[in-house]
């Protein structure tokens, strides 16, 4: 089995079957990907892959694999996903008072047929949105209220956690 980091996990150390005491079956390093050669043929093996200090949002949801090798077979596991930004901000009114418990719809403006993302603000107006790509987004309250929509922008240089600061929604 060869385990290789790609996209957001390229260059990140990866451990195969870590045991919690700092030991593992194999690990990647400056010399290359993690390689495990001790699998028995025709026997099911569960293998856990764990990136060490990965960038936020780079680790995919699946990190455990069930493998059934055959005679003289092998596996290449490519782990990682494209880095996307997690944006956090605070929803406020024109007096900079927090807007609590507001449902929000976020739509990318510079892409046709863009996927709509929904979220909500907490008691202190804080909200977060995951998996944003760089670009301009419209953020508007749901259902339509007496508040207008706002525009947020995620820059090209944004990675991992992007702080939007206060997002002001004005009365209509």
PDB file of C-alpha atoms in Angstrom:
ATOM      1  CA  UNK A   1       0.000   0.000   0.000  1.00  0.00           C
ATOM      2  CA  UNK A   2       1.304   3.434  -0.954  1.00  0.00           C
ATOM      3  CA  UNK A   3      -0.380   6.401   0.767  1.00  0.00           C
ATOM      4  CA  UNK A   4       0.192   9.772  -0.855  1.00  0.00           C
ATOM      5  CA  UNK A   5      -1.032  13.256   0.079  1.00  0.00           C
ATOM      6  CA  UNK A   6      -2.536  15.357  -2.717  1.00  0.00           C
ATOM      7  CA  UNK A   7      -4.045  18.820  -3.136  1.00  0.00           C
ATOM      8  CA  UNK A   8      -4.271  20.312   0.382  1.00  0.00           C
ATOM      9  CA  UNK A   9      -2.274  17.438   1.924  1.00  0.00           C
ATOM     10  CA  UNK A  10       0.648  17.585  -0.496  1.00  0.00           C
ATOM     11  CA  UNK A  11       3.812  17.740   1.591  1.00  0.00           C
ATOM     12  CA  UNK A  12       1.960  16.982   4.859  1.00  0.00           C
ATOM     13  CA  UNK A  13       3.280  14.072   6.933  1.00  0.00           C
ATOM     14  CA  UNK A  14       0.843  11.130   6.851  1.00  0.00           C
ATOM     15  CA  UNK A  15       0.779   8.240   9.334  1.00  0.00           C
ATOM     16  CA  UNK A  16      -0.704   4.811   8.607  1.00  0.00           C
ATOM     17  CA  UNK A  17      -2.427   3.067  11.544  1.00  0.00           C
ATOM     18  CA  UNK A  18      -1.114   5.320  14.346  1.00  0.00           C
ATOM     19  CA  UNK A  19      -1.493   3.756  17.806  1.00  0.00           C
ATOM     20  CA  UNK A  20      -1.681   6.885  19.984  1.00  0.00           C
ATOM     21  CA  UNK A  21       1.760   6.321  21.526  1.00  0.00           C
ATOM     22  CA  UNK A  22       3.567   7.977  18.621  1.00  0.00           C
ATOM     23  CA  UNK A  23       4.112   4.717  16.716  1.00  0.00           C
ATOM     24  CA  UNK A  24       2.527   3.732  13.406  1.00  0.00           C
ATOM     25  CA  UNK A  25       2.728   1.084  10.681  1.00  0.00           C
ATOM     26  CA  UNK A  26       4.401   3.539   8.289  1.00  0.00           C
ATOM     27  CA  UNK A  27       4.619   7.269   7.620  1.00  0.00           C
ATOM     28  CA  UNK A  28       5.513   9.655   4.841  1.00  0.00           C
ATOM     29  CA  UNK A  29       8.424  12.037   5.057  1.00  0.00           C
ATOM     30  CA  UNK A  30      10.870  14.064   3.001  1.00  0.00           C
ATOM     31  CA  UNK A  31      11.818  10.832   1.196  1.00  0.00           C
ATOM     32  CA  UNK A  32       8.330  10.118  -0.147  1.00  0.00           C
ATOM     33  CA  UNK A  33       4.886   8.653   0.565  1.00  0.00           C
ATOM     34  CA  UNK A  34       3.984   6.201   3.332  1.00  0.00           C
ATOM     35  CA  UNK A  35       4.501   2.583   2.253  1.00  0.00           C
ATOM     36  CA  UNK A  36       3.130  -0.491   4.016  1.00  0.00           C
ATOM     37  CA  UNK A  37       4.300  -3.922   2.813  1.00  0.00           C
ATOM     38  CA  UNK A  38       2.958  -6.243   5.513  1.00  0.00           C
ATOM     39  CA  UNK A  39      -0.531  -7.052   4.225  1.00  0.00           C
ATOM     40  CA  UNK A  40      -1.536 -10.707   3.864  1.00  0.00           C
ATOM     41  CA  UNK A  41      -3.261 -11.709   0.607  1.00  0.00           C
ATOM     42  CA  UNK A  42      -6.977 -12.589   0.580  1.00  0.00           C
ATOM     43  CA  UNK A  43      -7.493 -11.155   4.046  1.00  0.00           C
ATOM     44  CA  UNK A  44      -9.508  -8.007   4.803  1.00  0.00           C
ATOM     45  CA  UNK A  45      -7.415  -5.208   6.320  1.00  0.00           C
ATOM     46  CA  UNK A  46      -8.786  -2.034   7.895  1.00  0.00           C
ATOM     47  CA  UNK A  47      -6.317   0.815   7.533  1.00  0.00           C
ATOM     48  CA  UNK A  48      -6.569   4.225   9.221  1.00  0.00           C
ATOM     49  CA  UNK A  49      -4.769   7.143   7.615  1.00  0.00           C
ATOM     50  CA  UNK A  50      -3.972  10.196   9.736  1.00  0.00           C
ATOM     51  CA  UNK A  51      -2.410  13.424   8.419  1.00  0.00           C
ATOM     52  CA  UNK A  52      -0.180  15.183  10.974  1.00  0.00           C
ATOM     53  CA  UNK A  53      -1.165  18.852  11.500  1.00  0.00           C
ATOM     54  CA  UNK A  54      -3.076  19.191   8.213  1.00  0.00           C
ATOM     55  CA  UNK A  55      -4.297  22.564   6.962  1.00  0.00           C
ATOM     56  CA  UNK A  56      -7.860  23.361   7.958  1.00  0.00           C
ATOM     57  CA  UNK A  57     -10.298  21.813   5.469  1.00  0.00           C
ATOM     58  CA  UNK A  58      -7.737  19.638   3.647  1.00  0.00           C
ATOM     59  CA  UNK A  59      -8.622  16.305   5.251  1.00  0.00           C
ATOM     60  CA  UNK A  60     -11.454  14.449   3.493  1.00  0.00           C
ATOM     61  CA  UNK A  61     -14.284  12.845   5.455  1.00  0.00           C
ATOM     62  CA  UNK A  62     -13.027   9.299   4.813  1.00  0.00           C
ATOM     63  CA  UNK A  63      -9.720   8.353   6.464  1.00  0.00           C
ATOM     64  CA  UNK A  64     -10.387   4.650   7.141  1.00  0.00           C
ATOM     65  CA  UNK A  65     -10.174   2.132   4.327  1.00  0.00           C
ATOM     66  CA  UNK A  66     -11.023  -1.593   4.076  1.00  0.00           C
ATOM     67  CA  UNK A  67      -8.595  -3.289   1.704  1.00  0.00           C
ATOM     68  CA  UNK A  68      -8.643  -6.848   0.371  1.00  0.00           C
ATOM     69  CA  UNK A  69      -5.358  -7.575  -1.423  1.00  0.00           C
ATOM     70  CA  UNK A  70      -4.998 -10.423  -3.887  1.00  0.00           C
ATOM     71  CA  UNK A  71      -1.827 -12.261  -4.886  1.00  0.00           C
ATOM     72  CA  UNK A  72       0.898  -9.800  -5.940  1.00  0.00           C
ATOM     73  CA  UNK A  73      -1.525  -6.839  -5.836  1.00  0.00           C
ATOM     74  CA  UNK A  74      -1.104  -3.354  -4.469  1.00  0.00           C
ATOM     75  CA  UNK A  75      -3.027  -0.212  -3.622  1.00  0.00           C
ATOM     76  CA  UNK A  76      -2.381   3.491  -4.118  1.00  0.00           C
ATOM     77  CA  UNK A  77      -4.389   5.659  -1.707  1.00  0.00           C
ATOM     78  CA  UNK A  78      -4.445   9.353  -2.579  1.00  0.00           C
ATOM     79  CA  UNK A  79      -5.652  11.433   0.334  1.00  0.00           C
ATOM     80  CA  UNK A  80      -6.542  15.121   0.397  1.00  0.00           C
ATOM     81  CA  UNK A  81      -8.905  17.618  -1.095  1.00  0.00           C
ATOM     82  CA  UNK A  82      -8.661  21.073  -2.560  1.00  0.00           C
ATOM     83  CA  UNK A  83      -8.212  23.673   0.144  1.00  0.00           C
ATOM     84  CA  UNK A  84     -11.284  25.775   0.725  1.00  0.00           C
ATOM     85  CA  UNK A  85     -11.778  28.686   3.016  1.00  0.00           C
ATOM     86  CA  UNK A  86     -13.861  28.733   6.176  1.00  0.00           C
ATOM     87  CA  UNK A  87     -15.145  32.282   6.599  1.00  0.00           C
ATOM     88  CA  UNK A  88     -16.220  33.618   9.995  1.00  0.00           C
ATOM     89  CA  UNK A  89     -17.892  36.940  10.693  1.00  0.00           C
ATOM     90  CA  UNK A  90     -20.357  38.804  12.857  1.00  0.00           C
ATOM     91  CA  UNK A  91     -23.730  39.963  11.573  1.00  0.00           C
ATOM     92  CA  UNK A  92     -24.602  43.474  12.810  1.00  0.00           C
ATOM     93  CA  UNK A  93     -27.096  46.268  12.141  1.00  0.00           C
ATOM     94  CA  UNK A  94     -26.289  49.921  11.301  1.00  0.00           C
ATOM     95  CA  UNK A  95     -25.548  50.664  15.007  1.00  0.00           C
ATOM     96  CA  UNK A  96     -23.153  47.680  15.095  1.00  0.00           C
ATOM     97  CA  UNK A  97     -25.505  45.789  17.402  1.00  0.00           C
ATOM     98  CA  UNK A  98     -25.388  42.019  16.811  1.00  0.00           C
ATOM     99  CA  UNK A  99     -28.190  40.452  14.772  1.00  0.00           C
ATOM    100  CA  UNK A 100     -28.927  37.231  16.648  1.00  0.00           C
ATOM    101  CA  UNK A 101     -30.488  34.036  15.283  1.00  0.00           C
ATOM    102  CA  UNK A 102     -30.827  35.196  11.678  1.00  0.00           C
ATOM    103  CA  UNK A 103     -30.951  32.540   8.947  1.00  0.00           C
ATOM    104  CA  UNK A 104     -28.668  33.462   6.065  1.00  0.00           C
ATOM    105  CA  UNK A 105     -28.410  32.542   2.404  1.00  0.00           C
ATOM    106  CA  UNK A 106     -25.015  32.975   0.750  1.00  0.00           C
ATOM    107  CA  UNK A 107     -24.685  32.917  -3.041  1.00  0.00           C
ATOM    108  CA  UNK A 108     -21.581  33.446  -5.148  1.00  0.00           C
ATOM    109  CA  UNK A 109     -22.093  36.393  -7.500  1.00  0.00           C
ATOM    110  CA  UNK A 110     -19.430  35.802 -10.153  1.00  0.00           C
ATOM    111  CA  UNK A 111     -20.527  32.252 -11.099  1.00  0.00           C
ATOM    112  CA  UNK A 112     -23.649  31.273 -13.018  1.00  0.00           C
ATOM    113  CA  UNK A 113     -25.824  28.619 -11.332  1.00  0.00           C
ATOM    114  CA  UNK A 114     -23.800  28.929  -8.134  1.00  0.00           C
ATOM    115  CA  UNK A 115     -24.681  26.638  -5.259  1.00  0.00           C
ATOM    116  CA  UNK A 116     -26.533  28.405  -2.452  1.00  0.00           C
ATOM    117  CA  UNK A 117     -25.184  27.881   1.062  1.00  0.00           C
ATOM    118  CA  UNK A 118     -27.264  28.489   4.169  1.00  0.00           C
ATOM    119  CA  UNK A 119     -26.127  29.202   7.716  1.00  0.00           C
ATOM    120  CA  UNK A 120     -27.311  31.246  10.688  1.00  0.00           C
ATOM    121  CA  UNK A 121     -25.983  33.724  13.201  1.00  0.00           C
ATOM    122  CA  UNK A 122     -25.648  32.821  16.847  1.00  0.00           C
ATOM    123  CA  UNK A 123     -26.732  34.782  19.914  1.00  0.00           C
ATOM    124  CA  UNK A 124     -23.868  37.261  19.531  1.00  0.00           C
ATOM    125  CA  UNK A 125     -24.322  37.581  15.744  1.00  0.00           C
ATOM    126  CA  UNK A 126     -21.396  35.289  14.898  1.00  0.00           C
ATOM    127  CA  UNK A 127     -21.668  32.996  11.880  1.00  0.00           C
ATOM    128  CA  UNK A 128     -19.427  30.761   9.816  1.00  0.00           C
ATOM    129  CA  UNK A 129     -19.510  29.441   6.278  1.00  0.00           C
ATOM    130  CA  UNK A 130     -17.449  26.488   5.094  1.00  0.00           C
ATOM    131  CA  UNK A 131     -16.040  25.551   1.710  1.00  0.00           C
ATOM    132  CA  UNK A 132     -15.910  28.988   0.112  1.00  0.00           C
ATOM    133  CA  UNK A 133     -13.745  29.536  -2.923  1.00  0.00           C
ATOM    134  CA  UNK A 134     -12.266  32.974  -3.634  1.00  0.00           C
ATOM    135  CA  UNK A 135     -14.833  35.389  -5.067  1.00  0.00           C
ATOM    136  CA  UNK A 136     -17.710  37.792  -4.253  1.00  0.00           C
ATOM    137  CA  UNK A 137     -20.766  36.574  -2.368  1.00  0.00           C
ATOM    138  CA  UNK A 138     -24.160  38.029  -1.544  1.00  0.00           C
ATOM    139  CA  UNK A 139     -25.331  37.360   1.993  1.00  0.00           C
ATOM    140  CA  UNK A 140     -29.028  37.897   2.682  1.00  0.00           C
ATOM    141  CA  UNK A 141     -31.400  37.074   5.528  1.00  0.00           C
ATOM    142  CA  UNK A 142     -34.030  34.331   5.195  1.00  0.00           C
ATOM    143  CA  UNK A 143     -36.949  34.618   4.944  1.00  0.00           C
ATOM    144  CA  UNK A 144     -36.825  38.090   3.366  1.00  0.00           C
ATOM    145  CA  UNK A 145     -37.027  40.603   6.190  1.00  0.00           C
ATOM    146  CA  UNK A 146     -36.736  44.326   6.663  1.00  0.00           C
ATOM    147  CA  UNK A 147     -32.972  43.970   6.332  1.00  0.00           C
ATOM    148  CA  UNK A 148     -31.084  44.388   3.066  1.00  0.00           C
ATOM    149  CA  UNK A 149     -28.483  41.970   1.758  1.00  0.00           C
ATOM    150  CA  UNK A 150     -24.740  42.514   2.059  1.00  0.00           C
ATOM    151  CA  UNK A 151     -21.683  41.659  -0.025  1.00  0.00           C
ATOM    152  CA  UNK A 152     -18.652  39.767   1.253  1.00  0.00           C
ATOM    153  CA  UNK A 153     -15.480  39.005  -0.640  1.00  0.00           C
ATOM    154  CA  UNK A 154     -13.044  36.142  -0.142  1.00  0.00           C
ATOM    155  CA  UNK A 155      -9.667  37.047  -1.628  1.00  0.00           C
ATOM    156  CA  UNK A 156      -7.407  34.769  -3.689  1.00  0.00           C
ATOM    157  CA  UNK A 157      -4.779  34.798  -0.941  1.00  0.00           C
ATOM    158  CA  UNK A 158      -7.252  33.518   1.662  1.00  0.00           C
ATOM    159  CA  UNK A 159      -6.441  30.108   3.048  1.00  0.00           C
ATOM    160  CA  UNK A 160      -7.913  28.102   5.859  1.00  0.00           C
ATOM    161  CA  UNK A 161      -9.672  30.591   8.152  1.00  0.00           C
ATOM    162  CA  UNK A 162     -10.806  33.947   6.722  1.00  0.00           C
ATOM    163  CA  UNK A 163     -12.089  36.591   9.103  1.00  0.00           C
ATOM    164  CA  UNK A 164     -14.810  38.749   7.562  1.00  0.00           C
ATOM    165  CA  UNK A 165     -15.203  41.016  10.598  1.00  0.00           C
ATOM    166  CA  UNK A 166     -18.547  42.780  10.997  1.00  0.00           C
ATOM    167  CA  UNK A 167     -21.003  42.291   8.130  1.00  0.00           C
ATOM    168  CA  UNK A 168     -23.518  45.140   8.250  1.00  0.00           C
ATOM    169  CA  UNK A 169     -27.107  44.585   7.065  1.00  0.00           C
ATOM    170  CA  UNK A 170     -28.945  47.886   6.714  1.00  0.00           C
ATOM    171  CA  UNK A 171     -32.726  48.407   7.006  1.00  0.00           C
ATOM    172  CA  UNK A 172     -34.572  48.554   3.687  1.00  0.00           C
TER     173      UNK A 172
END
